[in-house]
Tab-separated table of C-alpha atoms in Angstrom:
chain	number	residue	atom	x	y	z
B	3	UNK	CA	109.274	117.944	90.530
B	4	UNK	CA	109.675	115.607	93.776
B	5	UNK	CA	107.309	115.902	96.546
B	6	UNK	CA	106.472	114.117	99.914
B	7	UNK	CA	103.980	111.380	99.705
B	8	UNK	CA	102.725	109.524	102.752
B	9	UNK	CA	101.666	106.415	100.706
B	10	UNK	CA	104.985	105.341	99.607
B	11	UNK	CA	107.310	103.992	102.418
B	12	UNK	CA	110.092	105.950	100.893
B	13	UNK	CA	108.022	109.029	101.662
B	14	UNK	CA	108.912	111.303	98.452
B	15	UNK	CA	107.428	110.636	95.204
B	16	UNK	CA	107.450	112.057	91.356
B	17	UNK	CA	103.948	112.703	89.890
B	18	UNK	CA	103.825	111.291	86.461
B	19	UNK	CA	100.278	111.798	85.697
B	20	UNK	CA	97.850	114.567	87.521
B	21	UNK	CA	94.221	114.131	88.465
B	22	UNK	CA	91.894	114.987	85.437
B	23	UNK	CA	88.430	114.131	86.856
B	24	UNK	CA	86.450	111.260	85.077
B	25	UNK	CA	89.189	111.095	82.745
B	26	UNK	CA	91.723	110.091	85.177
B	27	UNK	CA	90.254	109.599	88.599
B	28	UNK	CA	93.686	109.561	90.711
B	29	UNK	CA	97.148	110.758	90.329
B	30	UNK	CA	100.233	108.568	89.154
B	31	UNK	CA	103.088	108.388	91.202
B	32	UNK	CA	106.600	106.644	91.497
B	33	UNK	CA	109.283	106.649	94.050
B	34	UNK	CA	111.828	109.891	93.800
B	35	UNK	CA	114.069	108.960	91.129
B	36	UNK	CA	111.329	107.344	89.201
B	37	UNK	CA	111.998	104.097	91.184
B	38	UNK	CA	109.387	101.388	92.552
B	39	UNK	CA	108.517	101.293	96.098
B	40	UNK	CA	106.397	99.839	98.997
B	41	UNK	CA	102.843	101.179	99.321
B	42	UNK	CA	101.428	101.925	102.487
B	43	UNK	CA	98.329	103.246	104.118
B	44	UNK	CA	97.406	106.757	103.861
B	45	UNK	CA	95.548	106.968	107.271
B	46	UNK	CA	93.985	104.575	109.608
B	47	UNK	CA	91.135	102.707	108.259
B	48	UNK	CA	89.270	99.474	107.526
B	49	UNK	CA	90.268	97.390	104.184
B	50	UNK	CA	87.226	97.007	102.451
B	51	UNK	CA	88.214	95.670	99.023
B	52	UNK	CA	91.240	93.668	97.851
B	53	UNK	CA	92.214	92.455	94.304
B	54	UNK	CA	95.116	90.431	94.454
B	55	UNK	CA	95.094	87.667	91.754
B	56	UNK	CA	95.969	89.637	88.695
B	57	UNK	CA	99.224	88.748	87.046
B	58	UNK	CA	98.739	90.445	83.616
B	59	UNK	CA	99.382	93.886	82.189
B	60	UNK	CA	96.310	95.095	80.252
B	61	UNK	CA	96.800	98.648	78.865
B	62	UNK	CA	93.957	100.413	77.390
B	63	UNK	CA	91.341	98.330	79.519
B	64	UNK	CA	90.129	100.787	82.028
B	65	UNK	CA	87.744	98.278	83.546
B	66	UNK	CA	90.992	96.489	84.943
B	67	UNK	CA	92.346	97.984	88.035
B	68	UNK	CA	95.046	95.293	88.455
B	69	UNK	CA	95.953	94.402	91.945
B	70	UNK	CA	94.108	97.019	94.348
B	71	UNK	CA	93.541	97.919	97.883
B	72	UNK	CA	90.709	99.987	99.159
B	73	UNK	CA	90.415	101.442	102.647
B	74	UNK	CA	87.379	102.957	104.349
B	75	UNK	CA	88.747	105.891	106.602
B	76	UNK	CA	85.349	107.111	107.888
B	77	UNK	CA	83.656	110.233	107.604
B	78	UNK	CA	82.670	109.418	103.882
B	79	UNK	CA	86.361	109.171	102.879
B	80	UNK	CA	88.100	106.210	101.204
B	81	UNK	CA	91.551	105.792	99.479
B	82	UNK	CA	92.479	103.136	96.690
B	83	UNK	CA	95.567	101.811	95.787
B	84	UNK	CA	95.790	100.485	92.266
B	85	UNK	CA	98.180	98.343	89.860
B	86	UNK	CA	100.289	96.710	92.833
B	87	UNK	CA	102.529	93.820	91.833
B	88	UNK	CA	101.086	90.504	91.939
B	89	UNK	CA	101.553	88.282	95.024
B	90	UNK	CA	102.681	91.437	96.957
B	91	UNK	CA	99.455	92.370	98.846
B	92	UNK	CA	99.644	91.438	102.626
B	93	UNK	CA	96.310	92.728	103.917
B	94	UNK	CA	92.795	91.342	103.553
B	95	UNK	CA	89.141	92.666	103.575
B	96	UNK	CA	87.941	93.393	107.377
B	97	UNK	CA	91.258	94.233	108.493
B	98	UNK	CA	91.777	97.410	110.283
B	99	UNK	CA	95.105	99.073	109.162
B	100	UNK	CA	97.284	101.928	110.853
B	101	UNK	CA	98.672	104.753	108.848
B	102	UNK	CA	101.983	103.561	107.359
B	103	UNK	CA	101.171	99.809	107.271
B	104	UNK	CA	102.567	98.288	104.152
B	105	UNK	CA	99.712	97.119	101.811
B	106	UNK	CA	101.806	95.719	98.846
B	107	UNK	CA	104.502	96.694	96.248
B	108	UNK	CA	104.393	99.092	93.377
B	109	UNK	CA	103.553	97.356	90.079
B	110	UNK	CA	102.209	97.069	86.630
B	111	UNK	CA	99.057	95.035	86.663
B	112	UNK	CA	96.004	95.851	84.995
B	113	UNK	CA	95.246	99.075	82.853
B	114	UNK	CA	98.946	100.399	83.372
B	115	UNK	CA	101.651	101.815	81.286
B	116	UNK	CA	104.941	100.875	83.422
B	117	UNK	CA	105.444	100.389	87.188
B	118	UNK	CA	103.726	102.919	89.458
B	119	UNK	CA	100.926	103.630	91.889
B	120	UNK	CA	97.760	104.909	91.009
B	121	UNK	CA	96.238	106.755	94.001
B	122	UNK	CA	92.825	107.839	94.392
B	123	UNK	CA	90.568	109.574	97.235
B	124	UNK	CA	86.904	109.242	97.215
B	125	UNK	CA	84.302	111.237	99.078
B	126	UNK	CA	81.020	109.529	99.572
B	127	UNK	CA	81.864	107.429	96.652
B	128	UNK	CA	83.126	110.013	94.156
B	129	UNK	CA	86.745	110.815	93.095
B	130	UNK	CA	88.233	113.871	94.093
B	131	UNK	CA	91.471	115.306	93.511
B	132	UNK	CA	93.954	113.712	95.832
B	133	UNK	CA	97.000	115.901	95.272
B	134	UNK	CA	96.621	118.067	98.372
B	135	UNK	CA	96.375	114.706	100.517
B	136	UNK	CA	99.541	113.252	99.272
B	137	UNK	CA	101.143	114.285	102.569
B	138	UNK	CA	98.171	115.488	104.413
B	139	UNK	CA	95.503	114.238	106.892
B	140	UNK	CA	91.979	113.594	105.340
B	141	UNK	CA	89.136	116.090	106.607
B	142	UNK	CA	88.354	115.138	110.235
B	143	UNK	CA	84.640	114.336	111.366
B	144	UNK	CA	82.692	116.436	113.034
B	145	UNK	CA	80.487	113.744	114.454
B	146	UNK	CA	82.444	111.722	117.091
B	147	UNK	CA	79.362	109.327	118.001
B	148	UNK	CA	80.538	105.737	117.049
B	149	UNK	CA	77.518	103.629	116.590
B	150	UNK	CA	77.867	99.569	117.059
B	151	UNK	CA	75.864	96.936	115.676
B	152	UNK	CA	75.667	93.417	116.764
B	153	UNK	CA	73.733	90.097	116.584
B	154	UNK	CA	73.941	86.764	117.858
B	155	UNK	CA	73.013	83.002	117.259
B	156	UNK	CA	71.566	80.928	119.897
B	157	UNK	CA	70.907	77.254	120.358
B	158	UNK	CA	67.137	77.620	119.766
B	159	UNK	CA	66.350	80.438	117.756
B	160	UNK	CA	69.265	80.836	115.200
B	161	UNK	CA	70.365	84.383	114.365
B	162	UNK	CA	68.452	87.020	116.161
B	163	UNK	CA	67.776	90.547	114.733
B	164	UNK	CA	70.540	93.318	114.723
B	165	UNK	CA	70.866	95.624	117.858
B	166	UNK	CA	72.267	99.031	117.736
B	167	UNK	CA	74.172	100.329	120.616
B	168	UNK	CA	72.272	99.612	123.969
B	169	UNK	CA	68.808	100.192	122.604
B	170	UNK	CA	68.290	96.553	123.505
B	171	UNK	CA	70.659	93.515	124.453
B	172	UNK	CA	71.212	90.628	122.032
B	173	UNK	CA	70.311	87.225	123.145
B	174	UNK	CA	67.388	85.141	124.550
B	175	UNK	CA	67.625	84.241	128.449
B	176	UNK	CA	66.817	80.827	127.993
B	177	UNK	CA	68.856	79.750	125.149
B	178	UNK	CA	72.622	79.960	125.033
B	179	UNK	CA	74.701	81.946	122.466
B	180	UNK	CA	76.828	80.245	120.054
B	181	UNK	CA	77.956	82.923	117.606
B	182	UNK	CA	78.286	86.633	117.732
B	183	UNK	CA	78.863	89.175	114.771
B	184	UNK	CA	79.727	92.941	115.387
B	185	UNK	CA	80.455	95.904	113.271
B	186	UNK	CA	80.966	99.507	113.874
B	187	UNK	CA	80.220	102.763	111.535
B	188	UNK	CA	83.801	104.357	112.547
B	189	UNK	CA	87.073	102.529	113.194
B	190	UNK	CA	86.867	98.933	113.676
B	191	UNK	CA	86.784	96.069	116.105
B	192	UNK	CA	88.329	92.746	116.789
B	193	UNK	CA	86.572	90.090	118.552
B	194	UNK	CA	86.608	86.697	119.648
B	195	UNK	CA	84.671	84.338	121.833
B	196	UNK	CA	85.679	81.401	124.161
B	197	UNK	CA	83.949	77.775	124.154
B	198	UNK	CA	82.520	76.558	127.117
B	199	UNK	CA	84.674	73.742	128.172
B	200	UNK	CA	87.045	74.501	125.315
B	201	UNK	CA	89.070	77.525	124.244
B	202	UNK	CA	89.461	80.769	122.807
B	203	UNK	CA	88.593	80.894	119.105
B	204	UNK	CA	90.825	83.255	116.656
B	205	UNK	CA	89.972	86.877	116.450
B	206	UNK	CA	87.611	87.973	113.515
B	207	UNK	CA	87.193	91.324	112.296
B	208	UNK	CA	84.236	91.236	109.690
B	209	UNK	CA	80.229	91.180	110.079
B	210	UNK	CA	78.848	88.493	107.606
B	211	UNK	CA	76.844	85.707	109.006
B	212	UNK	CA	77.471	83.813	105.742
B	213	UNK	CA	81.379	83.932	106.135
B	214	UNK	CA	82.486	81.484	108.633
B	215	UNK	CA	86.193	82.426	108.207
B	216	UNK	CA	85.909	86.170	109.179
B	217	UNK	CA	82.399	87.204	109.378
B	218	UNK	CA	81.384	86.205	112.838
B	219	UNK	CA	82.972	84.867	116.175
B	220	UNK	CA	81.699	81.159	116.877
B	221	UNK	CA	81.693	77.555	115.751
B	222	UNK	CA	78.055	76.671	116.523
B	223	UNK	CA	78.936	75.483	120.208
B	224	UNK	CA	77.838	77.213	123.388
B	225	UNK	CA	80.003	80.136	124.316
B	226	UNK	CA	81.040	81.440	127.958
B	227	UNK	CA	83.046	84.571	127.156
B	228	UNK	CA	83.424	87.317	124.643
B	229	UNK	CA	86.362	89.800	124.079
B	230	UNK	CA	86.061	92.877	122.073
B	231	UNK	CA	88.684	95.524	121.062
B	232	UNK	CA	87.983	98.686	119.535
B	233	UNK	CA	90.427	100.622	117.199
B	234	UNK	CA	89.753	104.364	117.168
B	235	UNK	CA	89.921	105.977	113.590
B	236	UNK	CA	92.669	108.841	113.348
B	237	UNK	CA	89.734	111.656	112.894
B	238	UNK	CA	88.385	110.983	116.458
B	239	UNK	CA	90.095	112.010	119.585
B	240	UNK	CA	90.100	111.120	122.285
B	241	UNK	CA	90.307	107.450	121.988
B	242	UNK	CA	87.357	105.286	122.474
B	243	UNK	CA	86.782	101.779	123.836
B	244	UNK	CA	84.442	98.977	123.625
B	245	UNK	CA	82.314	98.797	126.897
B	246	UNK	CA	80.371	95.585	126.946
B	247	UNK	CA	78.821	93.055	129.217
B	248	UNK	CA	77.457	89.557	129.057
B	249	UNK	CA	74.694	88.163	131.054
B	250	UNK	CA	74.368	90.302	134.212
B	251	UNK	CA	78.208	90.490	134.909
B	252	UNK	CA	79.911	94.084	135.267
B	253	UNK	CA	80.785	95.940	132.212
B	254	UNK	CA	84.214	95.521	130.575
B	255	UNK	CA	86.387	97.849	128.530
B	256	UNK	CA	88.094	96.329	125.498
B	257	UNK	CA	90.365	93.819	127.008
B	258	UNK	CA	91.637	95.718	129.980
B	259	UNK	CA	92.838	93.958	133.101
B	260	UNK	CA	92.831	96.866	135.651
B	261	UNK	CA	90.232	97.956	138.123
B	262	UNK	CA	89.107	94.443	138.508
B	263	UNK	CA	88.344	93.912	134.983
B	264	UNK	CA	89.101	90.153	133.582
B	265	UNK	CA	90.059	91.183	129.940
B	266	UNK	CA	86.914	89.771	128.609
B	267	UNK	CA	83.161	89.490	129.545
B	268	UNK	CA	81.717	86.369	131.039
B	269	UNK	CA	82.578	83.729	133.527
B	270	UNK	CA	84.278	80.357	132.119
B	271	UNK	CA	81.813	77.588	132.449
B	272	UNK	CA	78.694	79.662	132.549
B	273	UNK	CA	76.865	80.043	129.197
B	274	UNK	CA	76.284	83.545	127.706
B	275	UNK	CA	72.633	84.075	127.044
B	276	UNK	CA	72.820	88.163	127.043
B	277	UNK	CA	75.246	90.480	125.219
B	278	UNK	CA	75.265	94.074	125.292
B	279	UNK	CA	77.760	96.760	123.744
B	280	UNK	CA	78.476	100.362	123.176
B	281	UNK	CA	81.499	102.353	121.950
B	282	UNK	CA	82.319	105.018	124.347
């Protein structure tokens, strides 16, 4: 029997295997008419795990999910998409995705018997029956507060301790900041820095001082501006923004350029020594 499914681009699926608890932690679906289809994100969220290098089919090996994407939607809920086709996944860890974003194509990799999507919903790390969520929203959060955590690296002191919200500021007044790392506990952020006497570096979305590619913004050189943009998850309304400032300059909201805002915090040519941010 066909039913609506917001995790397929076509929007209608056939369920080929039901949820069976620990014996089968999700449901298996194919496109209406028992065809293959693009897999799309169930809801807004942050990609927290990707497996994309599996090019084999290993039935009867439950330890092999094949190519897989896992998304954190906040409020303790995550979704997993298993057995995607090799070389079709087009998202990466740390990326914020909207509902309906194409993740990859239905496949037959890993512990799989024929092309299909194995779809899971997890609540606080435990698998629950995803059947009712095939075409429905995940439960919304009753806690609308968003916490932001951030730390900076200075020329003299290296990486300083993590700061939460506006409990303090990140920095050391006598030492220019060279690198910045930011994360939130709901939704996601993208951010970038401007090098003094140089240019803007690419946006990053992660929070890992050991990851030079996407874990923090900066390249070890003095920065003079920071830009942050906050993506509000679907279970929080009204929309929130990043409210931040550097040194003692006025607050900036996201990358807005209205009401005298510059679209970023800082002044070109003046080193950043203090950084402060909240999500409001």
